[in-house]
PDB file of C-alpha atoms in Angstrom:
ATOM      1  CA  UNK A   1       7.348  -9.148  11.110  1.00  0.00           C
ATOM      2  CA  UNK A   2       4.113  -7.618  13.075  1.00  0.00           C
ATOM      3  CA  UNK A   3       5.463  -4.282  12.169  1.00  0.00           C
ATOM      4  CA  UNK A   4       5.124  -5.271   8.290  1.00  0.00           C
ATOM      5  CA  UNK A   5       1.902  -7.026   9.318  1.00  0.00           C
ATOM      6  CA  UNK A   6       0.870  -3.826  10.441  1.00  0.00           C
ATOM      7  CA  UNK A   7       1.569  -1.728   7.175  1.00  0.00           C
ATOM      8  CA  UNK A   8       0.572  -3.924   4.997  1.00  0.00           C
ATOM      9  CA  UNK A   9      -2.942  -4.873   6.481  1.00  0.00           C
ATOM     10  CA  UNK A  10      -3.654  -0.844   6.943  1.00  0.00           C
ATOM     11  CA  UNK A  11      -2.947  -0.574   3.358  1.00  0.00           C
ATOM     12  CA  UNK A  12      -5.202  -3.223   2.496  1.00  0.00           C
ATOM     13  CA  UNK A  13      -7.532  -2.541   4.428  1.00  0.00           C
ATOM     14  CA  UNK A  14      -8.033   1.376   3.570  1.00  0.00           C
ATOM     15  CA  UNK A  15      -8.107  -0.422  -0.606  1.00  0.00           C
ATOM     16  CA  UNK A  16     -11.004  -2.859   0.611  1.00  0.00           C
ATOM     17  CA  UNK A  17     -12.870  -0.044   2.907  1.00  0.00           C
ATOM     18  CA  UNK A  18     -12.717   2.805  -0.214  1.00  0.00           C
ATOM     19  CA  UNK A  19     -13.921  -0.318  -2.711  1.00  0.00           C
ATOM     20  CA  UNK A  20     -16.697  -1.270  -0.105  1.00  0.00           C
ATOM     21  CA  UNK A  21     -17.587   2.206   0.018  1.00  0.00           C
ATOM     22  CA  UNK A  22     -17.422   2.917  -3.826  1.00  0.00           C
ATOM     23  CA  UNK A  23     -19.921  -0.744  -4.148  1.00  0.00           C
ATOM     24  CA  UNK A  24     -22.337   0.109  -1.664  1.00  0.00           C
ATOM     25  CA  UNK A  25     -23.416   3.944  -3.102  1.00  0.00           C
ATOM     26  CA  UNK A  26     -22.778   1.996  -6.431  1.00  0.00           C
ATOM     27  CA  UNK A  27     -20.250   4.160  -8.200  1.00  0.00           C
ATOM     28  CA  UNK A  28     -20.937   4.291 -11.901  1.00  0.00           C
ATOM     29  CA  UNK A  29     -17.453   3.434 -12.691  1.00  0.00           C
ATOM     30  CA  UNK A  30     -17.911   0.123 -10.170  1.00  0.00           C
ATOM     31  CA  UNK A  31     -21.789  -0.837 -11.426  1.00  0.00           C
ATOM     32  CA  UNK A  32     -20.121  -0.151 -15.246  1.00  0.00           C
ATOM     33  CA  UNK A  33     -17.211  -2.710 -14.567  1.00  0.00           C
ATOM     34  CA  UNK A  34     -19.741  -5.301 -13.284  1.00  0.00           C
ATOM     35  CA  UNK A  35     -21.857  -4.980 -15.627  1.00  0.00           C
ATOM     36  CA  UNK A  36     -18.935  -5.684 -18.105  1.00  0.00           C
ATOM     37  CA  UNK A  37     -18.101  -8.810 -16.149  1.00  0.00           C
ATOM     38  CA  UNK A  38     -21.893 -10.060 -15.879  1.00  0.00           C
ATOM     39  CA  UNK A  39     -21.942  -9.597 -12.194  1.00  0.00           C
ATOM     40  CA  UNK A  40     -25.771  -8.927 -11.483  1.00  0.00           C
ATOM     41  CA  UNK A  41     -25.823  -5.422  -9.765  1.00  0.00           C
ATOM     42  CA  UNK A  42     -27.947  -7.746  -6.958  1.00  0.00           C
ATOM     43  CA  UNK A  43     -24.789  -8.912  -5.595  1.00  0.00           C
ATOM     44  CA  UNK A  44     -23.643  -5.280  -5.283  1.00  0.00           C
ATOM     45  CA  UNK A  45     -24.415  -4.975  -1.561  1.00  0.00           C
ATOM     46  CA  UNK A  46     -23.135  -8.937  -0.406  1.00  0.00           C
ATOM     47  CA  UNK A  47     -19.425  -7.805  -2.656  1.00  0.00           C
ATOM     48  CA  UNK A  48     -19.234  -4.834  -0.340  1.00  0.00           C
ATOM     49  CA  UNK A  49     -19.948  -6.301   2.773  1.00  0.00           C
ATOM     50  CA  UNK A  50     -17.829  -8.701   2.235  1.00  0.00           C
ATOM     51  CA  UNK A  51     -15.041  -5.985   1.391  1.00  0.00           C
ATOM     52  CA  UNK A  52     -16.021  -4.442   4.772  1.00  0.00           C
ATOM     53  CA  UNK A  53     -15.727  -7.547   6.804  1.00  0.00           C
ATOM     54  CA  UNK A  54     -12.272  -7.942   5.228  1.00  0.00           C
ATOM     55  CA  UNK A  55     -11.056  -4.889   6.243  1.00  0.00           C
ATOM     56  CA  UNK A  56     -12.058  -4.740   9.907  1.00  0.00           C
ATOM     57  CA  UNK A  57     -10.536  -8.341  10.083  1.00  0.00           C
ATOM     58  CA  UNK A  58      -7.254  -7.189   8.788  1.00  0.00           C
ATOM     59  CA  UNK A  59      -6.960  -4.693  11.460  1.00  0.00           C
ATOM     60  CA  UNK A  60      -9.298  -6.824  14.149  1.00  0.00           C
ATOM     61  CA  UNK A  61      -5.840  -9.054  13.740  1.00  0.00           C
ATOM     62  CA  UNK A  62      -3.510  -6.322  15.518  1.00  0.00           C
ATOM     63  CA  UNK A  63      -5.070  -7.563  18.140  1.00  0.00           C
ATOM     64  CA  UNK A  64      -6.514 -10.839  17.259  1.00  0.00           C
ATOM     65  CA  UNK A  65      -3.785 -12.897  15.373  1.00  0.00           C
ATOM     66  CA  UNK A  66      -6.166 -16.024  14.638  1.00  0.00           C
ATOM     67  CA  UNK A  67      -9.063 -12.835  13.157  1.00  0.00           C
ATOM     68  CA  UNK A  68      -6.235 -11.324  11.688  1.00  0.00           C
ATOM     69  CA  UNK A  69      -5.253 -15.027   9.603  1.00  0.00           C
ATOM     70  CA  UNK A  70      -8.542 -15.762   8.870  1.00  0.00           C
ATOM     71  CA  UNK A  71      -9.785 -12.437   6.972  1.00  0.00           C
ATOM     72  CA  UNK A  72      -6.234 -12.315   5.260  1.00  0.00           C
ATOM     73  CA  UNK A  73      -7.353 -15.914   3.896  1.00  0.00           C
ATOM     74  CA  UNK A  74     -10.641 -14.476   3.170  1.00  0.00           C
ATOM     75  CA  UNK A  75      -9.632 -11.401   1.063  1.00  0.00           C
ATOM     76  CA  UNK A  76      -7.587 -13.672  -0.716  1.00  0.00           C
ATOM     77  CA  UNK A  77     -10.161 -15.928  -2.079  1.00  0.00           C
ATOM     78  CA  UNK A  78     -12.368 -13.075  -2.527  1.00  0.00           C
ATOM     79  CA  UNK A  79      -9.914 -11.837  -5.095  1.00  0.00           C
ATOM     80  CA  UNK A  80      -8.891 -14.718  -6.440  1.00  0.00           C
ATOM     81  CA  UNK A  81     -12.359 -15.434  -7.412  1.00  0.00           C
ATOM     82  CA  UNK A  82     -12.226 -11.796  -8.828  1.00  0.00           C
ATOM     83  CA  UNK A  83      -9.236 -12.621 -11.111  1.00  0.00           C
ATOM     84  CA  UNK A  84     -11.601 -15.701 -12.541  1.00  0.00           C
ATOM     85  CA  UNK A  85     -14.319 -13.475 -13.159  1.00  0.00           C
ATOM     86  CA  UNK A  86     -11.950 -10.877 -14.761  1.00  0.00           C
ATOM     87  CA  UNK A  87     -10.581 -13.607 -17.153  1.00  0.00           C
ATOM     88  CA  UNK A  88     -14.026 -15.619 -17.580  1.00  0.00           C
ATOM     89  CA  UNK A  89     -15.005 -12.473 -18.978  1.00  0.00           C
ATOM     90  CA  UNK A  90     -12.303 -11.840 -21.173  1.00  0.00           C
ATOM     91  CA  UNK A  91     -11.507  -8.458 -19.120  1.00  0.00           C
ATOM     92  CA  UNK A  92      -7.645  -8.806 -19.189  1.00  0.00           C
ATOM     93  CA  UNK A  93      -7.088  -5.658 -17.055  1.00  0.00           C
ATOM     94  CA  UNK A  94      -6.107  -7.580 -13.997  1.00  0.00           C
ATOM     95  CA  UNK A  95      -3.270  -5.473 -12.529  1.00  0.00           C
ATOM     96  CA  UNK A  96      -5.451  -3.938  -9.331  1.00  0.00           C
ATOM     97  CA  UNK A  97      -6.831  -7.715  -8.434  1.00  0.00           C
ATOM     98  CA  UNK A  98      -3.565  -9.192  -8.879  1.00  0.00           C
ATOM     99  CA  UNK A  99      -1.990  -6.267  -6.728  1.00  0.00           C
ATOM    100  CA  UNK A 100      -4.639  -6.706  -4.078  1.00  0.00           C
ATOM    101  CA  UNK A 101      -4.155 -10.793  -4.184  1.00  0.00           C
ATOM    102  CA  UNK A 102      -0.586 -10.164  -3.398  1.00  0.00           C
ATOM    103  CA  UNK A 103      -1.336  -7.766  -0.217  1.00  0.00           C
ATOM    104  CA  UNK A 104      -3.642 -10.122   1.068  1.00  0.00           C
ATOM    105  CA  UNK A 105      -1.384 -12.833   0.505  1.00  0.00           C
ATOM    106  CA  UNK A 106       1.883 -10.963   1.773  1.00  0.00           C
ATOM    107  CA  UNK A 107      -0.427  -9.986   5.159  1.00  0.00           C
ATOM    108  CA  UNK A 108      -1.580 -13.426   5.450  1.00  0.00           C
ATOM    109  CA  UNK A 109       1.776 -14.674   5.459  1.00  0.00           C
ATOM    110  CA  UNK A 110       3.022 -11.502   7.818  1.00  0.00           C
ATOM    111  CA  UNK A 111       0.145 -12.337  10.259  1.00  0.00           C
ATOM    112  CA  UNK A 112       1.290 -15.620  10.575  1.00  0.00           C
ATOM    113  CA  UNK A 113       5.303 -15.741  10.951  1.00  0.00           C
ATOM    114  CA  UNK A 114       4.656 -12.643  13.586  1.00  0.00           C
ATOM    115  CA  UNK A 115       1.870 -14.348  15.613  1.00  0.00           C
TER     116      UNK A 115
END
């Protein structure tokens, strides 16, 4: 199980470090999506840090099972409460939050049967 723990929380976390990145030199393509959602571009820099916290918590818990638990429940909410801003907004293409929900779900559960 830590072996999947360990693929799977990479993965995620190279998707939430290349997002973080993309939010905090505000990519059109990101600023133009939360724009569409009514996310004020002022919350631009606390969405990516909170990306990049995620992702050195997934891989903080190689090491760090408890770290490694906690950030995969974190991610998870984060993107959960991305899906409800998708569908508040009437933005039905949900495919890359619901694929990221999963991960963070799947390395939750990984982190904790292998721990």
């Amino acid at each position: 199980m830590f072996i999947g723990y360990v693929v799977v929380a990479a993965l995620l976390a190279l998707a939430l470090s290349a997002s973080a990145f993309l939010t905090f030199t505000r990519n059109p393509q990101i600023v133009g999506n939360m724009t569409r959602l009514d996310v004020p571009e002022s919350w631009l820099p606390r969405l990516a840090t909170l990306k990049a916290a995620g992702a050195l918590g997934l891989l903080a818990g190689l090491a760090v099972p408890a770290l490694g638990g906690a950030a995969a429940i974190g991610v998870t909410l984060y993107f959960i409460g991305a899906l409800i801003t998708h569908l508040r907004a009437k933005d039905y293409e949900v495919a890359p939050v619901v694929v990221i929900t999963l991960l963070a779900i799947a390395a939750l559960v990984l982190r904790t049967t292998s721990a």
